[in-house]
Amino acid sequence: MKTDLLKFTDQGGCSAKIPPAQLEEVLKNLPIPVDPDILVNIDTHDDAGVYRINNDLALVLTTDFFPPVCSDPYEFGQIAAANSISDVYAMGGNPVLALNIMMFPAGRLPMEAYSEILRGGFDKASEAGVKIIGGHTIDDAVPKYGLAVTGFVNPSLLVTNAGARPGDWLILTKPVGTGIIMAGHRLGMASDADLEEAKLWMKMLNRSGAAIMTNHSVTGATDITGFGLAGHAIKMARASKVSLSINMRNVPLISKTLSLADDGCLPGACFTNLDYCESETDFSDNLDYSLKMIAFDAQTSGGLLISAPAGTGEKMVAELKEAGLTCTAIIGNVSSYNGKLLYLDN
Ligand code: CO
Ligand code: CO
């Protein structure tokens, strides 16, 4: 019988994150290490930590792992690796080395599934030029996989979620909707073809997006994962001390997303994320309910949200599309802090 990893979990991918409000409650009691060479720490809730080695070189350190997002072990490995590596790209870094992190129900899943997950991770890491040089596995009821990734960045080219500036345009490089599509597929509301489309985006590295934003001297970006487009936009706005405005009509969506949302297919993570963001968000009176909820859909291995100087925005979009990020769009803009961190309109 063919292995189906989804039999082991209700909450796959980045939607399995601890709700952000609870996470912040726990983290706020932990001391933050002080060291002038720590360039980015947990304080700004950025994608990765950054540590300066010298004036030309800093390390970018990050880890991500999650339960299966799809039935096939090899594809799960690919998606989990692409997602883990993405946090280095979101900082403008070049990912170099990684360690496997694996939880696996030995005895309940064939060992072949174990090696297929690792093979998927290895192939995706190789595509990114990342060498996996070790790892750790424990026996656990629900399989989980990801990487701890180390990258390099020149400190002067570092991109953070604190770098958005008033007047910037907001560019999104991948369509939104992976959480809704995966839920829809489980419920029999989305077809295999719809799921294939979502998996294609989840497997895609954010490498070309990162290279293009670095070429244009962008200073602000993040990647869109478990807290959804709105959640990560709010983190960026808070870290940058600005307000972000997003027009949901301009947000690229995976084909079936809007019709699934219209039919009520909204995973629980949409509501958890909305809960966390509601007090910091202004919803325009005419905002369509489905588009509003899509903004909070937990993404797995989502695209980069880039804050680009207005002058370079259009050129960047053209280059990103040419590089295969065909759905790239300008979805909003940045202004001085205006009372709310995020303004959602359509
Ligand atoms: Co991230
Ligand atoms: Co992450």
Short mmCIF file of N, CA, C and O and ligand atoms in Angstrom, two decimals, residues 17 47 62-64 87 223 225, ligand 2:
data_model
loop_
_atom_site.label_atom_id
_atom_site.label_comp_id
_atom_site.label_asym_id
_atom_site.label_seq_id
_atom_site.Cartn_x
_atom_site.Cartn_y
_atom_site.Cartn_z
N LYS A 17 2.00 25.79 13.56
CA LYS A 17 2.69 26.69 14.49
C LYS A 17 1.84 26.94 15.74
O LYS A 17 0.62 26.98 15.65
N ASP A 47 12.90 36.60 10.35
CA ASP A 47 12.91 35.23 9.84
C ASP A 47 14.08 34.42 10.37
O ASP A 47 14.01 33.20 10.47
N THR A 62 18.82 29.80 11.09
CA THR A 62 17.36 29.62 11.18
C THR A 62 17.01 28.14 11.22
O THR A 62 17.76 27.30 10.73
N THR A 63 15.87 27.83 11.80
CA THR A 63 15.34 26.48 11.70
C THR A 63 13.83 26.49 11.59
O THR A 63 13.16 27.37 12.12
N ASP A 64 13.31 25.55 10.84
CA ASP A 64 11.87 25.35 10.65
C ASP A 64 11.64 23.86 10.47
O ASP A 64 12.41 23.19 9.79
N ASP A 87 13.94 31.18 4.96
CA ASP A 87 14.21 32.22 5.96
C ASP A 87 15.59 32.87 5.76
O ASP A 87 15.80 34.01 6.16
N ASP A 223 9.42 36.49 4.59
CA ASP A 223 8.70 35.49 3.80
C ASP A 223 7.36 35.19 4.48
O ASP A 223 7.19 35.39 5.68
N THR A 225 4.68 32.79 5.82
CA THR A 225 4.49 31.40 6.23
C THR A 225 3.28 31.31 7.18
O THR A 225 2.21 31.81 6.86
CO CO B 2 10.64 30.37 9.78
#
